Amino acid sequence: MNQMPLYLACATLLCACSQEAQNPETPSKAELPPVAINAEVEISRAKSAIGIFAAALQTELKKAMQEGGPTRAISVCNTEAIPITQSVASEQGLELSRVSLRNRNPANAPNDWQKPVLESFERRKAAGEDPAALSWFEVAEVNGQHQFRFMKAIPTAPLCLQCHGSAIAPEISARLDELYPQDKATGFEAGDIRGAFVVIQ
Ligand code: HEC
């Protein structure tokens, strides 16, 4: 690929970004000093970390489902989801999390800049975009430093409905009530946006 001057490449990508997400909290990009971040490189790093993270979660979920069915898998999600997140994050040298507008674990509620992005994903899906292809990024300024933020929507697959759908088996429901009294993560249908991966680097 031709080497475009860095500031130009970034400016191009930032324009694409501000069209993607209208985040009223985000300061206008024009106010930021020249960006010393190559967005293309950061996006591919974020996507690769998400790929590794999603595969690790899925492997663990499938293994637990095979070993002891969904109730056993709930315990594994309960105790392993956050440690898996942390171990992939430290291996990859970035911050990782999963957030949702209808979160199960209270620790997975979106923060001030993540919530409008999740809402923009819902609007983009309603306008016909494929949930599996929804992503967003921005370069923010935090304490005088540039921070690269990336989010990718997580679509709901049929397998997910056993624990996130509308017709959840009574023993699964009982276990979820016990562990997550404030659970908002039920009633999803296949194809809905279950939440999003968040990468900060
Ligand atoms: C066996 C039950 C089970 C299945 C099947 C399941 N989940 Fe979950 N899911 C959970 C539990 C339990 C949590 C809470 C994990 C925690 O405490 O960190 C959770 C949390 C999540 C979260 C984090 C946000 C939140 O609500 O706290 C996302 C995103 C998510 N699940 C997506 C999926 C997707 C996508 C699938 C299908 C590929 C799926 N889940 C299948 C039980 C399940």
Short mmCIF file of C-alpha atoms and ligand atoms in Angstrom, two decimals:
data_model
loop_
_atom_site.label_atom_id
_atom_site.label_comp_id
_atom_site.label_asym_id
_atom_site.label_seq_id
_atom_site.Cartn_x
_atom_site.Cartn_y
_atom_site.Cartn_z
CA MET A 1 0.00 0.00 0.00
CA ASN A 2 1.21 3.53 -0.71
CA GLN A 3 2.51 5.38 2.31
CA MET A 4 0.07 8.22 2.84
CA PRO A 5 1.34 10.91 5.24
CA LEU A 6 0.18 9.83 8.68
CA TYR A 7 -1.82 12.97 9.46
CA LEU A 8 -3.70 12.58 6.18
CA ALA A 9 -4.52 8.92 6.75
CA CYS A 10 -5.78 9.75 10.21
CA ALA A 11 -7.80 12.72 9.07
CA THR A 12 -9.48 10.58 6.41
CA LEU A 13 -10.35 7.87 8.89
CA LEU A 14 -11.53 10.32 11.50
CA CYS A 15 -13.94 11.83 9.01
CA ALA A 16 -15.31 8.38 8.26
CA CYS A 17 -15.65 7.87 11.98
CA SER A 18 -17.54 11.03 12.80
CA GLN A 19 -20.07 10.13 10.13
CA GLU A 20 -20.52 6.72 11.66
CA ALA A 21 -21.30 7.75 15.19
CA GLN A 22 -22.89 10.95 16.27
CA ASN A 23 -21.69 11.08 19.82
CA PRO A 24 -22.74 14.41 21.31
CA GLU A 25 -20.30 13.95 24.20
CA THR A 26 -17.30 13.77 21.90
CA PRO A 27 -15.47 17.06 21.37
CA SER A 28 -15.16 18.17 17.76
CA LYS A 29 -12.19 16.47 16.14
CA ALA A 30 -10.94 19.85 14.90
CA GLU A 31 -10.15 20.85 18.50
CA LEU A 32 -7.74 17.98 19.03
CA PRO A 33 -4.04 18.41 18.36
CA PRO A 34 -2.61 16.49 15.37
CA VAL A 35 -3.20 12.80 15.91
CA ALA A 36 -0.15 10.61 16.46
CA ILE A 37 -2.18 7.44 16.07
CA ASN A 38 -2.42 5.37 12.91
CA ALA A 39 -6.10 4.45 13.04
CA GLU A 40 -5.79 1.72 10.43
CA VAL A 41 -3.16 -0.10 12.47
CA GLU A 42 -5.11 0.36 15.71
CA ILE A 43 -8.34 -0.93 14.15
CA SER A 44 -6.67 -4.08 12.93
CA ARG A 45 -5.04 -4.63 16.33
CA ALA A 46 -8.42 -4.15 18.05
CA LYS A 47 -10.19 -6.52 15.66
CA SER A 48 -7.57 -9.20 16.12
CA ALA A 49 -7.80 -8.95 19.94
CA ILE A 50 -11.61 -9.25 19.70
CA GLY A 51 -11.24 -12.32 17.49
CA ILE A 52 -9.02 -14.02 20.06
CA PHE A 53 -11.31 -12.95 22.91
CA ALA A 54 -14.52 -14.14 21.19
CA ALA A 55 -12.91 -17.48 20.34
CA ALA A 56 -11.75 -17.96 23.95
CA LEU A 57 -15.24 -17.22 25.31
CA GLN A 58 -16.91 -19.48 22.78
CA THR A 59 -14.55 -22.39 23.45
CA GLU A 60 -15.21 -22.11 27.17
CA LEU A 61 -18.98 -21.85 26.68
CA LYS A 62 -19.14 -24.86 24.33
CA LYS A 63 -16.96 -26.96 26.61
CA ALA A 64 -19.13 -26.18 29.63
CA MET A 65 -22.36 -26.84 27.69
CA GLN A 66 -21.04 -30.25 26.61
CA GLU A 67 -19.79 -31.15 30.08
CA GLY A 68 -22.81 -30.15 32.12
CA GLY A 69 -25.45 -28.39 30.02
CA PRO A 70 -26.58 -24.78 30.34
CA THR A 71 -26.77 -24.61 34.14
CA ARG A 72 -23.11 -25.64 34.38
CA ALA A 73 -22.31 -23.16 31.57
CA ILE A 74 -23.94 -20.36 33.56
CA SER A 75 -21.55 -21.02 36.43
CA VAL A 76 -18.64 -20.97 34.00
CA CYS A 77 -19.81 -17.67 32.45
CA ASN A 78 -20.30 -16.31 35.95
CA THR A 79 -16.82 -17.15 37.20
CA GLU A 80 -14.76 -17.24 33.97
CA ALA A 81 -16.03 -14.48 31.63
CA ILE A 82 -14.24 -11.64 33.44
CA PRO A 83 -10.96 -13.57 34.12
CA ILE A 84 -10.87 -14.63 30.41
CA THR A 85 -11.40 -10.98 29.46
CA GLN A 86 -8.54 -9.90 31.70
CA SER A 87 -6.15 -12.57 30.53
CA VAL A 88 -6.70 -11.85 26.80
CA ALA A 89 -6.41 -8.10 27.53
CA SER A 90 -3.09 -8.45 29.30
CA GLU A 91 -1.72 -10.81 26.63
CA GLN A 92 -2.69 -8.30 23.93
CA GLY A 93 -1.59 -5.24 25.91
CA LEU A 94 -4.89 -3.37 25.74
CA GLU A 95 -8.16 -2.96 27.67
CA LEU A 96 -11.07 -5.23 26.74
CA SER A 97 -14.64 -5.53 27.93
CA ARG A 98 -18.17 -6.46 26.89
CA VAL A 99 -21.00 -4.02 27.44
CA SER A 100 -24.73 -4.06 26.78
CA LEU A 101 -27.70 -1.71 27.02
CA ARG A 102 -29.46 -4.70 28.61
CA ASN A 103 -26.65 -6.13 30.70
CA ARG A 104 -26.75 -9.24 32.84
CA ASN A 105 -23.71 -8.53 35.02
CA PRO A 106 -23.93 -5.01 36.51
CA ALA A 107 -20.18 -4.68 35.75
CA ASN A 108 -21.05 -4.78 32.03
CA ALA A 109 -23.16 -1.62 31.97
CA PRO A 110 -21.91 0.87 29.36
CA ASN A 111 -20.22 4.10 30.49
CA ASP A 112 -20.93 7.63 29.23
CA TRP A 113 -19.24 7.28 25.84
CA GLN A 114 -20.13 3.60 25.29
CA LYS A 115 -23.89 4.04 25.71
CA PRO A 116 -24.39 6.42 22.74
CA VAL A 117 -22.33 4.06 20.58
CA LEU A 118 -24.57 1.10 21.52
CA GLU A 119 -27.58 3.29 20.74
CA SER A 120 -26.08 4.22 17.37
CA PHE A 121 -25.61 0.50 16.62
CA GLU A 122 -29.36 -0.02 17.25
CA ARG A 123 -30.19 2.84 14.88
CA ARG A 124 -27.81 1.54 12.22
CA LYS A 125 -29.32 -1.95 12.49
CA ALA A 126 -32.83 -0.48 12.20
CA ALA A 127 -31.65 1.34 9.06
CA GLY A 128 -30.70 -2.00 7.53
CA GLU A 129 -27.02 -2.58 8.43
CA ASP A 130 -25.89 -6.12 9.24
CA PRO A 131 -25.34 -6.38 13.04
CA ALA A 132 -22.31 -8.62 12.45
CA ALA A 133 -20.59 -5.80 10.57
CA LEU A 134 -21.32 -2.90 12.96
CA SER A 135 -18.26 -1.22 14.39
CA TRP A 136 -17.17 2.22 15.51
CA PHE A 137 -14.01 3.95 16.63
CA GLU A 138 -12.73 7.30 17.77
CA VAL A 139 -9.54 8.87 18.96
CA ALA A 140 -10.36 10.63 22.22
CA GLU A 141 -8.22 12.83 24.40
CA VAL A 142 -7.85 11.70 27.99
CA ASN A 143 -5.60 13.66 30.35
CA GLY A 144 -3.72 15.16 27.42
CA GLN A 145 -3.10 11.73 25.83
CA HIS A 146 -4.75 10.24 22.76
CA GLN A 147 -6.86 7.21 23.51
CA PHE A 148 -7.99 4.88 20.74
CA ARG A 149 -11.46 3.44 21.33
CA PHE A 150 -13.06 0.70 19.28
CA MET A 151 -16.41 -1.07 19.61
CA LYS A 152 -17.85 -4.00 17.67
CA ALA A 153 -21.45 -5.20 17.95
CA ILE A 154 -22.15 -8.74 19.17
CA PRO A 155 -25.09 -10.32 17.33
CA THR A 156 -27.34 -12.83 19.09
CA ALA A 157 -27.06 -16.36 17.64
CA PRO A 158 -29.66 -19.12 18.14
CA LEU A 159 -27.36 -20.82 20.71
CA CYS A 160 -27.46 -17.70 22.89
CA LEU A 161 -31.25 -17.87 23.32
CA GLN A 162 -31.05 -20.66 25.89
CA CYS A 163 -29.76 -18.07 28.34
CA HIS A 164 -30.69 -14.74 26.70
CA GLY A 165 -33.97 -15.55 24.89
CA SER A 166 -37.67 -15.36 25.83
CA ALA A 167 -38.37 -19.05 26.47
CA ILE A 168 -35.66 -19.86 29.01
CA ALA A 169 -35.97 -23.29 30.69
CA PRO A 170 -37.11 -23.03 34.35
CA GLU A 171 -33.90 -24.46 35.85
CA ILE A 172 -31.80 -21.99 33.83
CA SER A 173 -34.06 -19.12 34.79
CA ALA A 174 -33.84 -20.06 38.46
CA ARG A 175 -30.02 -20.16 38.36
CA LEU A 176 -29.88 -16.80 36.54
CA ASP A 177 -32.23 -15.20 39.09
CA GLU A 178 -30.02 -16.46 41.87
CA LEU A 179 -26.78 -15.10 40.38
CA TYR A 180 -28.11 -11.98 38.65
CA PRO A 181 -31.08 -10.48 40.50
CA GLN A 182 -30.84 -7.37 38.26
CA ASP A 183 -30.58 -9.35 35.00
CA LYS A 184 -31.69 -7.33 31.95
CA ALA A 185 -30.24 -9.75 29.38
CA THR A 186 -33.29 -11.86 28.51
CA GLY A 187 -35.95 -11.53 25.82
CA PHE A 188 -33.48 -11.32 22.91
CA GLU A 189 -34.17 -12.81 19.50
CA ALA A 190 -31.65 -14.26 17.04
CA GLY A 191 -30.19 -11.39 15.04
CA ASP A 192 -30.64 -8.80 17.82
CA ILE A 193 -27.62 -6.90 19.06
CA ARG A 194 -26.71 -8.57 22.35
CA GLY A 195 -24.04 -5.98 23.18
CA ALA A 196 -20.60 -4.97 22.04
CA PHE A 197 -16.94 -5.68 22.53
CA VAL A 198 -14.96 -2.66 23.67
CA VAL A 199 -11.23 -2.20 23.09
CA ILE A 200 -9.24 0.71 24.50
CA GLN A 201 -5.60 1.09 23.54
C1 HEC B 1 -25.27 -20.97 29.42
C2 HEC B 1 -25.88 -19.68 29.42
C3 HEC B 1 -25.39 -18.65 28.42
C4 HEC B 1 -25.33 -18.79 27.07
C5 HEC B 1 -25.70 -19.98 26.21
C6 HEC B 1 -24.86 -17.49 26.57
N1 HEC B 1 -24.66 -16.64 27.61
FE1 HEC B 1 -24.08 -14.69 27.46
N2 HEC B 1 -24.02 -14.55 29.46
C7 HEC B 1 -24.33 -15.56 30.34
C8 HEC B 1 -23.99 -15.16 31.69
C9 HEC B 1 -24.17 -15.98 32.95
C10 HEC B 1 -23.45 -13.85 31.57
C11 HEC B 1 -22.89 -12.97 32.68
C12 HEC B 1 -21.37 -13.16 32.72
C13 HEC B 1 -20.69 -12.41 33.83
O1 HEC B 1 -21.13 -12.47 34.97
O2 HEC B 1 -19.68 -11.73 33.53
C14 HEC B 1 -23.49 -13.51 30.16
C15 HEC B 1 -23.04 -12.31 29.67
C16 HEC B 1 -23.00 -11.99 28.34
C17 HEC B 1 -22.53 -10.73 27.80
C18 HEC B 1 -21.94 -9.55 28.58
C19 HEC B 1 -22.92 -8.47 28.83
C20 HEC B 1 -23.89 -8.76 29.95
O3 HEC B 1 -25.09 -8.86 29.63
O4 HEC B 1 -23.48 -8.88 31.11
C21 HEC B 1 -22.66 -10.79 26.46
C22 HEC B 1 -22.32 -9.70 25.45
C23 HEC B 1 -23.17 -12.10 26.15
N3 HEC B 1 -23.39 -12.80 27.30
C24 HEC B 1 -23.41 -12.55 24.87
C25 HEC B 1 -23.75 -13.86 24.58
C26 HEC B 1 -23.84 -14.37 23.22
C27 HEC B 1 -23.61 -13.55 21.97
C28 HEC B 1 -24.16 -15.70 23.34
C29 HEC B 1 -24.30 -16.71 22.22
C30 HEC B 1 -23.14 -16.87 21.36
C31 HEC B 1 -24.30 -16.01 24.75
N4 HEC B 1 -24.04 -14.86 25.48
C32 HEC B 1 -24.66 -17.23 25.24
C33 HEC B 1 -24.89 -16.77 30.03
C34 HEC B 1 -24.96 -17.30 28.75
#
